[in-house]
Short mmCIF file of C-alpha atoms and ligand atoms in Angstrom, two decimals:
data_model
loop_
_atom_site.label_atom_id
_atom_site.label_comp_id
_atom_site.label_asym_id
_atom_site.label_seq_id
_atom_site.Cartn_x
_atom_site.Cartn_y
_atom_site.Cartn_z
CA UNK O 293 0.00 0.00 0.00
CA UNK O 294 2.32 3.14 -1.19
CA UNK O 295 -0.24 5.65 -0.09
CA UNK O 296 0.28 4.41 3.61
CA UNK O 297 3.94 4.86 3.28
CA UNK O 298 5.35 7.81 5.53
CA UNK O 299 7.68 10.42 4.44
CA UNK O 300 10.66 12.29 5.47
CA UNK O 301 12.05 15.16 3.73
CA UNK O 302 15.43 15.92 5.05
CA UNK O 303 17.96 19.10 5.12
CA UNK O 304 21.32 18.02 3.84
CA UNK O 305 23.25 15.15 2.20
CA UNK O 306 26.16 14.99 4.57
CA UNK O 307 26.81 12.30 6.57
CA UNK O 308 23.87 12.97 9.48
CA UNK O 309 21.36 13.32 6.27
CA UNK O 310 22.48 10.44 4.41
CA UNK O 311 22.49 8.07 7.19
CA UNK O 312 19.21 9.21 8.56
CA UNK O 313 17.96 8.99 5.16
CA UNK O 314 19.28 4.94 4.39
CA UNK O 315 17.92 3.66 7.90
CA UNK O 316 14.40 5.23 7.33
CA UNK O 317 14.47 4.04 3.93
CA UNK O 318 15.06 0.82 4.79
CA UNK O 319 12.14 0.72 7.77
CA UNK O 320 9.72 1.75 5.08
CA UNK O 321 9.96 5.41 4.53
CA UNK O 322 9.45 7.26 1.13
CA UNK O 323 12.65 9.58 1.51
CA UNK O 324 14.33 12.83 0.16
CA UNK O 325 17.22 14.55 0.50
CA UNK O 326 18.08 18.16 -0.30
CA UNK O 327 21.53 18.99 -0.65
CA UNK O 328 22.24 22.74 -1.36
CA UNK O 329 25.56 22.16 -3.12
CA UNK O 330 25.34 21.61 -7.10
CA UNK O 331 27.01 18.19 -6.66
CA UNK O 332 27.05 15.47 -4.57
CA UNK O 333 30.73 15.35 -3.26
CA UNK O 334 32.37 15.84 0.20
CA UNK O 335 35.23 18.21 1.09
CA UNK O 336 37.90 17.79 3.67
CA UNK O 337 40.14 14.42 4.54
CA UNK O 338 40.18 11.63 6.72
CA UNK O 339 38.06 10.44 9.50
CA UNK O 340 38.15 8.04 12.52
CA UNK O 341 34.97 6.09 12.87
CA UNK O 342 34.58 4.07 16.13
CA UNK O 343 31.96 1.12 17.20
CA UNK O 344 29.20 3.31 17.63
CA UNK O 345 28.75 4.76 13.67
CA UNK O 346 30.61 1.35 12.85
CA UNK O 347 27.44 -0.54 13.93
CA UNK O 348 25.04 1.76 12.59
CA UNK O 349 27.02 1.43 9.12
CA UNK O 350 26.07 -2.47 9.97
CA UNK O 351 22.66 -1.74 10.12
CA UNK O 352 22.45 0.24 6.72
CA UNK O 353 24.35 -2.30 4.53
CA UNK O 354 27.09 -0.14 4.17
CA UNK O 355 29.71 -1.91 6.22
CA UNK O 356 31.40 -4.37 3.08
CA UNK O 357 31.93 -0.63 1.07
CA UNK O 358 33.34 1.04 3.92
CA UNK O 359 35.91 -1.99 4.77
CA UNK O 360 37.03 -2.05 1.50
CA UNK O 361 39.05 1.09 1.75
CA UNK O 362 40.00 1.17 5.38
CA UNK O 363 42.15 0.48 7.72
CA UNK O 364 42.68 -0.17 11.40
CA UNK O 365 45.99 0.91 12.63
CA UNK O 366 47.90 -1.29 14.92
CA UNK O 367 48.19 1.35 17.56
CA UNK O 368 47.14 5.17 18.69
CA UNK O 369 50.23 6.75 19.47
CA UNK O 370 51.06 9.95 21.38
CA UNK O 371 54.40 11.85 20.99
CA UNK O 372 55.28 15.43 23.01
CA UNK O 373 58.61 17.00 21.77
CA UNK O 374 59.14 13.74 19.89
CA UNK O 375 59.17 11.73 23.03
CA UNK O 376 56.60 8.78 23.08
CA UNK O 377 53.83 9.13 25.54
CA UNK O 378 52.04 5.92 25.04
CA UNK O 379 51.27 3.70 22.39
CA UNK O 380 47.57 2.68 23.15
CA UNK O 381 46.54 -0.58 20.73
CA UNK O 382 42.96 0.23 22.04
CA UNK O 383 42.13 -3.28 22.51
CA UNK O 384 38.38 -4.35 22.47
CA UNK O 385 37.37 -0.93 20.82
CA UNK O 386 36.47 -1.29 17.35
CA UNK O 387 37.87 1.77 14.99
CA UNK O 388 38.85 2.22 11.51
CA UNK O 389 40.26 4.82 9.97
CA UNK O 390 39.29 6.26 5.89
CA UNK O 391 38.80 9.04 4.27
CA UNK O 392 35.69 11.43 4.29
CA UNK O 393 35.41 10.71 0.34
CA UNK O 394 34.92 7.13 0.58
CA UNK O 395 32.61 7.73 3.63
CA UNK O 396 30.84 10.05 1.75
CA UNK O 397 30.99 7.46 -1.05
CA UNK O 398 29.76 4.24 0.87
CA UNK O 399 26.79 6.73 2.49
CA UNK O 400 25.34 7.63 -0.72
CA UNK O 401 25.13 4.29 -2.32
CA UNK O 402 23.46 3.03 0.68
CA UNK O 403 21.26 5.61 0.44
CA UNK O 404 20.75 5.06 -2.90
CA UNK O 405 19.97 1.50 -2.23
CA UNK O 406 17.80 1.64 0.05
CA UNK O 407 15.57 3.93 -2.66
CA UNK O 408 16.17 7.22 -1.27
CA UNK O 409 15.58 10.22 -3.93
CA UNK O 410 19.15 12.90 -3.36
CA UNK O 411 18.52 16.18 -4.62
CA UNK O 412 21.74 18.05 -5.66
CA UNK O 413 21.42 21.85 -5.95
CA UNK O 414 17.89 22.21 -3.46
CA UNK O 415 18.65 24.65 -0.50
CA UNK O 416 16.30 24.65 2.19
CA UNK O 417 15.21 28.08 3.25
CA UNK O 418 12.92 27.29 6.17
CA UNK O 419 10.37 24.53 8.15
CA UNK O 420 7.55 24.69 10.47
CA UNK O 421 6.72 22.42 13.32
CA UNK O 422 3.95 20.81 11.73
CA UNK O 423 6.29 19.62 8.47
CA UNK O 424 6.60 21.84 5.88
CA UNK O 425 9.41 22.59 4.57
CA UNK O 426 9.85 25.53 1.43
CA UNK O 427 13.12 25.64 -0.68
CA UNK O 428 15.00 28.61 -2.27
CA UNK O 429 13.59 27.59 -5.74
CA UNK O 430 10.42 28.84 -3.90
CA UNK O 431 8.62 25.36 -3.36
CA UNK O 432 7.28 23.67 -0.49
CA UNK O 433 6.81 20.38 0.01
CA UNK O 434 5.08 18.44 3.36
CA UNK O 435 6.55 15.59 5.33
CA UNK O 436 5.58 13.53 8.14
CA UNK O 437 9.12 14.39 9.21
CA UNK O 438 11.42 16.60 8.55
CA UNK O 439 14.69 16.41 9.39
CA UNK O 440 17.54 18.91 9.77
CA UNK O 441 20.69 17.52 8.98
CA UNK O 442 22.26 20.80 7.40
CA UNK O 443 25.29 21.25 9.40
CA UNK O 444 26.35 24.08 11.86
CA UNK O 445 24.77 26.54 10.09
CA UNK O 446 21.13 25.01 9.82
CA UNK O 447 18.37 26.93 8.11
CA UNK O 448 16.26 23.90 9.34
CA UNK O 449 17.20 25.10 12.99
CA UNK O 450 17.49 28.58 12.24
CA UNK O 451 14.36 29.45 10.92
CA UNK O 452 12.73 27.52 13.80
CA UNK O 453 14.28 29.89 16.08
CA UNK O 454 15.77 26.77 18.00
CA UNK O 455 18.23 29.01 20.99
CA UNK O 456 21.84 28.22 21.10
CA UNK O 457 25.39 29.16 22.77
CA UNK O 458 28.16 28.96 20.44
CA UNK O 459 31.61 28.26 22.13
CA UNK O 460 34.54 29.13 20.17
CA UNK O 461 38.10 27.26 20.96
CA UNK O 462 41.24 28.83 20.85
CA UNK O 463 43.09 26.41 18.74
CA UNK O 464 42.44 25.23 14.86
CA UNK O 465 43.37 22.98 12.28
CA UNK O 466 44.09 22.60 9.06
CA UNK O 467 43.65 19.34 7.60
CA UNK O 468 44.88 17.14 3.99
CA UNK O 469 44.67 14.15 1.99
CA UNK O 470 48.27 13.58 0.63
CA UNK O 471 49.65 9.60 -0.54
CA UNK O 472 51.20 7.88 2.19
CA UNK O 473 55.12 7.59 0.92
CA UNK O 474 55.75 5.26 4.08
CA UNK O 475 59.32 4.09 2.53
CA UNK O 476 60.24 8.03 2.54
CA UNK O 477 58.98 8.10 6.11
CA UNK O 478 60.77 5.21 7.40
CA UNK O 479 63.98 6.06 5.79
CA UNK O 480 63.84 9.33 7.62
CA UNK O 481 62.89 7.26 10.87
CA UNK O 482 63.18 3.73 10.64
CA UNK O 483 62.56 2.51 14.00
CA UNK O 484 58.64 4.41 13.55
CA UNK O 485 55.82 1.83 12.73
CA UNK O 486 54.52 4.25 10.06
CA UNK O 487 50.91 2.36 10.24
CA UNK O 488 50.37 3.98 13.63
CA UNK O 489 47.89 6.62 14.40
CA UNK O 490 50.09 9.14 15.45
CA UNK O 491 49.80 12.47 17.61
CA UNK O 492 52.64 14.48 17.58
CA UNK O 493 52.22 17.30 19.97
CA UNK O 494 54.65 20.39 20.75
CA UNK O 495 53.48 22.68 23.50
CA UNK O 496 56.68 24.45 24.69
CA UNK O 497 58.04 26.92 23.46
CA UNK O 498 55.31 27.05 21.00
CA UNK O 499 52.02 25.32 20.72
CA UNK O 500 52.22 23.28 16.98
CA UNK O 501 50.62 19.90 16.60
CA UNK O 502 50.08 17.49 13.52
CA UNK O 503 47.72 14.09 14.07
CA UNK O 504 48.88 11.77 11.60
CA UNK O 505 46.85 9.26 10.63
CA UNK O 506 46.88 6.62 7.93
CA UNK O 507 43.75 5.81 6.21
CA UNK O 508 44.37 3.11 3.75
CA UNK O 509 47.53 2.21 2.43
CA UNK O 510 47.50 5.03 -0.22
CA UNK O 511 46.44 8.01 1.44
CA UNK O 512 46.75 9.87 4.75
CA UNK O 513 45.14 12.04 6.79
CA UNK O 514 47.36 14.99 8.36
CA UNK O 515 45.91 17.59 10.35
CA UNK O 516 48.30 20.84 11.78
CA UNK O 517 46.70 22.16 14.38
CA UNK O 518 47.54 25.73 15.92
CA UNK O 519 46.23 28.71 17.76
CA UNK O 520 43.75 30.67 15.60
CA UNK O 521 46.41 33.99 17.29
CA UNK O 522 49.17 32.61 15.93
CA UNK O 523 49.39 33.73 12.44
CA UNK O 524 52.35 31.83 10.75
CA UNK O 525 50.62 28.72 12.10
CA UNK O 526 47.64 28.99 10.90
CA UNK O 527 48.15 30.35 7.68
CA UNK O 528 46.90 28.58 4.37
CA UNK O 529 48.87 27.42 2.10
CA UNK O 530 51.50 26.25 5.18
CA UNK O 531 54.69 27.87 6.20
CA UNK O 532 56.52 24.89 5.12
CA UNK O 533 59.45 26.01 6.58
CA UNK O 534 57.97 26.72 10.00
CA UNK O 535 56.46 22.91 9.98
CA UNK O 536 59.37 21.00 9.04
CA UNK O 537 61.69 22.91 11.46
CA UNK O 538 59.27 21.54 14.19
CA UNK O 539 58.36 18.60 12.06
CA UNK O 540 61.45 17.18 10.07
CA UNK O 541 60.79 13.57 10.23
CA UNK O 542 57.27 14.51 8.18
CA UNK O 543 59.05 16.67 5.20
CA UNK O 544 57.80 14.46 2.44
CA UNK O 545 54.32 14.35 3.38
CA UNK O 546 54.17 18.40 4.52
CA UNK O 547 55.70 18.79 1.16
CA UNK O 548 52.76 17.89 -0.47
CA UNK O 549 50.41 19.01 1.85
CA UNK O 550 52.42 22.98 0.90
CA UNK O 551 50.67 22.46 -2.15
CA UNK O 552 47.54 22.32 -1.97
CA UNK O 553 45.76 25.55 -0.23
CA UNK O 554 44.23 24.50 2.51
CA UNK O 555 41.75 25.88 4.77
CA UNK O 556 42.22 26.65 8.44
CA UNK O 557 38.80 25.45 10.44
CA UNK O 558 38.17 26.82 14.23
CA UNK O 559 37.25 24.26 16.71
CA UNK O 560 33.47 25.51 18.05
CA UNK O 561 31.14 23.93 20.05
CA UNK O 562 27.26 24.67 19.70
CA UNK O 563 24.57 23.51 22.24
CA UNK O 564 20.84 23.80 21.36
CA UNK O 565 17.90 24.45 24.39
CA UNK O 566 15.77 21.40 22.46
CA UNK O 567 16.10 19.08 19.37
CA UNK O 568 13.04 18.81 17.98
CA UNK O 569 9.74 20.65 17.47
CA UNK O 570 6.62 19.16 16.66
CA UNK O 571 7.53 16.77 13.27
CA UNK O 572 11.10 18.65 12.98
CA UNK O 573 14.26 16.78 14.68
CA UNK O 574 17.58 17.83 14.23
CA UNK O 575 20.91 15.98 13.74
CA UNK O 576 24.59 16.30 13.47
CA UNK O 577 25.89 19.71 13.48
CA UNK O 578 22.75 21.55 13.32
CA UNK O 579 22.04 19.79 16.74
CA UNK O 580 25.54 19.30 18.27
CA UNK O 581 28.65 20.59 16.75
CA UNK O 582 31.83 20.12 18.54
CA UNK O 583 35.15 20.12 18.88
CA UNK O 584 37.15 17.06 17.08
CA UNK O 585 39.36 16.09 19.99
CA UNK O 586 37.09 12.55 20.76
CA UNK O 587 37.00 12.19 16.55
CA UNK O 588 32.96 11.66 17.54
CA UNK O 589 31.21 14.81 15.30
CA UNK O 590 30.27 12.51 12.67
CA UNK O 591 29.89 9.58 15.03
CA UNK O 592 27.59 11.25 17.40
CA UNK O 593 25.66 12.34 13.94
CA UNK O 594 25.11 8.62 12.53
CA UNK O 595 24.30 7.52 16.01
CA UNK O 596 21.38 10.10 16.19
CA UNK O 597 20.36 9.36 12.59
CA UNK O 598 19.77 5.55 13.37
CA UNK O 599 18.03 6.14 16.64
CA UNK O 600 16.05 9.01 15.38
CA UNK O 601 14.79 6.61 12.15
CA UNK O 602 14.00 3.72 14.94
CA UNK O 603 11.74 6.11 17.34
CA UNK O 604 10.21 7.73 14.18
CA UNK O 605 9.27 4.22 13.09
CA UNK O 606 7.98 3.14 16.56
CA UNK O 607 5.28 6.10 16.92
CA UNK O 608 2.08 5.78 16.28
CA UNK O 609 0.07 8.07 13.66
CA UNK O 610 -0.18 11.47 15.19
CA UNK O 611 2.01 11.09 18.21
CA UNK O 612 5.74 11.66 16.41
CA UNK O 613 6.22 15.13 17.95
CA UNK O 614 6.01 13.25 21.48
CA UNK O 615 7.91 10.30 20.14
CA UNK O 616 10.77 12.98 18.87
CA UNK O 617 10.93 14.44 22.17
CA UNK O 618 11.04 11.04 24.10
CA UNK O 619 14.20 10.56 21.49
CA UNK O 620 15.66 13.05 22.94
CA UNK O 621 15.69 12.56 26.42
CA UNK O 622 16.82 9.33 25.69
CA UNK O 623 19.45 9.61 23.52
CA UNK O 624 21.15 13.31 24.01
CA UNK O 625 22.70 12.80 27.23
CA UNK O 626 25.53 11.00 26.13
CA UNK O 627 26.17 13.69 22.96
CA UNK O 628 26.43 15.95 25.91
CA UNK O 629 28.65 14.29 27.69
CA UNK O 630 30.53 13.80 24.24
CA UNK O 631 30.61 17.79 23.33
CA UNK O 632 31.80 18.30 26.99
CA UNK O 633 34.85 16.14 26.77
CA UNK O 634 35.74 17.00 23.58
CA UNK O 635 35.51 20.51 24.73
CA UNK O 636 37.45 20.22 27.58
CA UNK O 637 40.31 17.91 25.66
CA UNK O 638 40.15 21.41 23.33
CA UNK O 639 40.41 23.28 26.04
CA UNK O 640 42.97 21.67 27.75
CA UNK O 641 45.11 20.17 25.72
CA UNK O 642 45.13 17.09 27.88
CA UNK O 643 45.84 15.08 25.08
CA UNK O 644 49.38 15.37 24.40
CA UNK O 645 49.85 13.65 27.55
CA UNK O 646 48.46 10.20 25.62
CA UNK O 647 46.90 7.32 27.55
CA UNK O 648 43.21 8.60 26.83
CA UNK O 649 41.30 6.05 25.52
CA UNK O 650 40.42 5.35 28.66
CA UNK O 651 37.05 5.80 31.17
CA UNK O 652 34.70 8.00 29.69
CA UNK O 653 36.78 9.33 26.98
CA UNK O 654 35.33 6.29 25.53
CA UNK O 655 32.09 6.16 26.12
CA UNK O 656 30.48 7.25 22.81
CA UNK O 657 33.44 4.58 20.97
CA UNK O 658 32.27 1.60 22.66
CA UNK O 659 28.56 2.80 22.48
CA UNK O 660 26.21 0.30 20.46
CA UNK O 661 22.89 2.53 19.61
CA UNK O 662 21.70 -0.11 17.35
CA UNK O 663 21.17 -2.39 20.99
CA UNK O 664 17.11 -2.63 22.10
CA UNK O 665 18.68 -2.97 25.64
CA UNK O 666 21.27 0.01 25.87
CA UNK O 667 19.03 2.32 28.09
CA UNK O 668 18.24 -0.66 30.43
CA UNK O 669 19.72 0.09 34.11
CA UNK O 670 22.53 -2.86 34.66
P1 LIG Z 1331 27.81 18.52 7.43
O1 LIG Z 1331 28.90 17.58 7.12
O2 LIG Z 1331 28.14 19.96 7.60
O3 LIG Z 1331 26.73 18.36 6.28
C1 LIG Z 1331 25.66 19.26 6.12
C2 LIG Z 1331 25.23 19.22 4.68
O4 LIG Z 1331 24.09 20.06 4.53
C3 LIG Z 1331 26.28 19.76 3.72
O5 LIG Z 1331 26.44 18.88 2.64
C4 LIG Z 1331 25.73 21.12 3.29
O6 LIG Z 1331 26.11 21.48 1.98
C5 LIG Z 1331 24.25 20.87 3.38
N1 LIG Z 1331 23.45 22.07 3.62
C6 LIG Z 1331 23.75 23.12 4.42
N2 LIG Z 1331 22.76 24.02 4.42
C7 LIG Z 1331 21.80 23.54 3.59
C8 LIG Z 1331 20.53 24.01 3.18
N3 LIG Z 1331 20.06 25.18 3.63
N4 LIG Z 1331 19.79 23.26 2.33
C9 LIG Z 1331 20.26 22.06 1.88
N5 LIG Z 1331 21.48 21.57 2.24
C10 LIG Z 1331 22.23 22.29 3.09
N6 LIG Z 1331 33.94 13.46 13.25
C11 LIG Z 1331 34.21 12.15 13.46
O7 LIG Z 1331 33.27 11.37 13.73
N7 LIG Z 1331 35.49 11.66 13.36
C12 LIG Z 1331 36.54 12.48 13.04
O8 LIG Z 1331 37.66 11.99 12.91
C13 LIG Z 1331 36.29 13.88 12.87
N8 LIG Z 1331 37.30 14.74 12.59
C14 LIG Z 1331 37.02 16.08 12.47
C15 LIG Z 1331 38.06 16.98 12.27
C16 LIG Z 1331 37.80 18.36 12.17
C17 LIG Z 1331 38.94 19.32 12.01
C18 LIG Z 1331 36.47 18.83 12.25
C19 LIG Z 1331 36.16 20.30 12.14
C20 LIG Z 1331 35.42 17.93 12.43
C21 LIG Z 1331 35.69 16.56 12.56
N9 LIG Z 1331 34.65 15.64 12.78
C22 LIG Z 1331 34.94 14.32 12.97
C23 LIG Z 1331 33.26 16.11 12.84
C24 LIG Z 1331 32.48 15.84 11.56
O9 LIG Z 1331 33.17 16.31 10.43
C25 LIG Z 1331 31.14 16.53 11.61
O10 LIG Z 1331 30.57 16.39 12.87
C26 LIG Z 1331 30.20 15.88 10.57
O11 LIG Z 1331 30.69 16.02 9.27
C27 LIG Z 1331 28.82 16.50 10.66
O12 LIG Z 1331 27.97 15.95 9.66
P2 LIG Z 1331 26.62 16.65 9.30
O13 LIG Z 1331 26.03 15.80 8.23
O14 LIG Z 1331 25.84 16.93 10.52
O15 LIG Z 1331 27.03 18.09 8.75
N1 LIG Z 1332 40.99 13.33 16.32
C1 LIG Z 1332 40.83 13.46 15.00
C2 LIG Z 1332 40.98 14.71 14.39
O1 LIG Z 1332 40.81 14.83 13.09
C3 LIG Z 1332 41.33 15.82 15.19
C4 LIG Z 1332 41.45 15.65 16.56
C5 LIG Z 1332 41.29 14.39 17.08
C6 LIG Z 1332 40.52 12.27 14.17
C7 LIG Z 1332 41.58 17.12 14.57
O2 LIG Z 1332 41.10 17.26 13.33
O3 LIG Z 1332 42.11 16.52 18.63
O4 LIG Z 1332 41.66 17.95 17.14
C8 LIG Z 1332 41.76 16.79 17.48
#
């Protein structure tokens, strides 16, 4: 019976849209996605995805794509002034390491699978609590949810009037995609294991930081963190000199990464008074943007997608706006928890001491939102 079928109409085709849009798709929903850019591509570099958007990429079918072009490193480890802090293996915690391309990738053919319509070039101007949604092309259309997935900058959100605090961090980063050249590397440092994950952190006498991590074995993902005040290190393209000087052993991968331009990103935090209103929910950055320390932005976003498709599912005709707000007192806490660590790692800079992936720093990686029981009090 099509006619009975329920629809969503959702606010952006990154990775909090796309996911949303496969799980509902796959419970039944008619679906589509409007993505405001003219094609349907994803900027930036690599990601770390841990068990909780790993299991929700389970869930979707998309778990064979995303395998096939990444990697889990055989350790996390932390250097400060070149010394090694710890070398954390992260036993029992499922991770993997890719780029955002091939996330982006994997996303969108599971979306596509699962029969969802993507709409490249469609901006959303504006929705209303009881699901409609209008476009810049002056439509409207009318959903029996709408979602806002369109980043930190939501018109979803926005045009609800939905009141926020916006933290801004001090620090920043710059981030690439550049090809591996591991036999460069290790002839420059031979006793490195080039396959690690690794954070190397200078604080004294000045505060310059690049996370290498490997992402498959062609590419890697380097990102050069430094105060936003600090103008040589966060200028686009790099001061290549400045980097290697702090950075020699990485010359033929900050080579590379001199020539591309680059774009330097401020960490921010943003924390919204509710998530939904009436048939509206919002998810990802829209809802919870914060800083990367935890690697969890995107992870907190899939999380939300999959348990926001489930609850949407589970309510009865007529009763989604309380359903929406039950999924919310349900399932923010721990993205609040998540923002707040993340924040305070920012703030801090706690991580260059290494041994982290411990205690609650790992809640939201070992968290399995795809398990009935997960709420239940043990
Ligand atoms: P976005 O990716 O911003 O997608 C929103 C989409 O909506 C975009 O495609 C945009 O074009 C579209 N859009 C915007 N406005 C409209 C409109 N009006 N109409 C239609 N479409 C619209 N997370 C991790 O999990 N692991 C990591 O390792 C990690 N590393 C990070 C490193 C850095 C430096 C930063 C800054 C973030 C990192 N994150 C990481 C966080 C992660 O990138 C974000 O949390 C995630 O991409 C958010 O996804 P989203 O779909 O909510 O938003
Ligand atoms: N983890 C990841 C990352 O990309 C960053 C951080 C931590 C995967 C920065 O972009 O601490 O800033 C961080």
């Amino acid at each position: 019976m099509a006619e009975s079928r329920r629809h969503a109409e959702i606010s952006g085709g990154g990775f909090a849209g796309l996911t949303a849009a496969a799980a509902l798709a796959r419970m039944g929903w008619s679906v589509r996605v409007h993505e405001r850019a003219p094609e349907l591509r994803t900027e930036g570099a690599g990601i770390v995805l841990w068990n909780n958007s790993l299991q929700v990429l389970d869930k979707i079918g998309a778990i064979h794509d995303l395998m096939s072009e990444s990697m889990t490193p055989p350790a996390y480890e932390t250097r400060m002034n070149n010394v090694i802090q710890s070398q954390e293996t992260l036993d029992g915690i499922r991770w993997r390491t890719l780029t955002r391309p091939h996330l982006y990738e994997t996303l969108l053919l599971a979306a596509r699978e699962a029969g969802v319509e993507v709409v490249a070039g469609s901006e959303v101007v504006s929705a209303t609590a009881d699901g409609h949604i209008s476009f810049a092309s002056g439509e409207t259309a009318e959903a029996d949810l709408v979602i806002g997935a369109d980043g930190v900058g939501s018109a979803v959100r926005d045009s609800l009037g939905v009141p926020l605090k916006r933290e801004r961090s001090r620090d920043g980063i710059t981030r690439f995609l550049v090809p591996r050249r591991k036999a460069e590397l290790q002839a420059l440092e031979p006793d490195t294991e080039w396959d690690n994950v690794i954070d190397f952190w200078n604080l004294d006498p000045r505060v310059l930081r690049v996370l290498y991590t490997p992402a498959n074995d062609e590419e890697l993902y380097i990102a050069l963190m430094s105060p936003a005040a600090d103008a040589d290190g966060s200028r686009v393209p790099i001061d290549l000199d400045l980097w290697t000087s702090i950075f020699p052993q990485l010359a033929p991968v900050l080579e590379v990464a001199a020539e591309t331009p680059g774009k330097y990103y401020g960490y921010q935090t943003t924390r919204l008074d509710y998530w939904t209103d009436g048939k509206v929910a919002l998810i990802g950055d829209a809802a919870h943007a914060m800083c990367p320390a935890l690697a969890q932005g995107a992870g907190c976003a899939m999380q939300n997608a999959w348990t926001l498709a489930v609850a949407a599912t589970a309510a009865a005709d007529g009763e989604l706006p309380e359903a929406l707000k039950e999924w919310e007192r349900l399932e923010r806490p721990i993205t609040d928890r998540t923002q707040d660590k993340s924040q305070w790692y920012a703030d801090t800079r706690e991580m260059a001491k290494g041994s982290q992936f411990t205690g609650d720093s790992v809640e939201a990686a070992l968290y399995n939102p795809t398990d009935p029981n997960r709420h239940e009090v043990h």
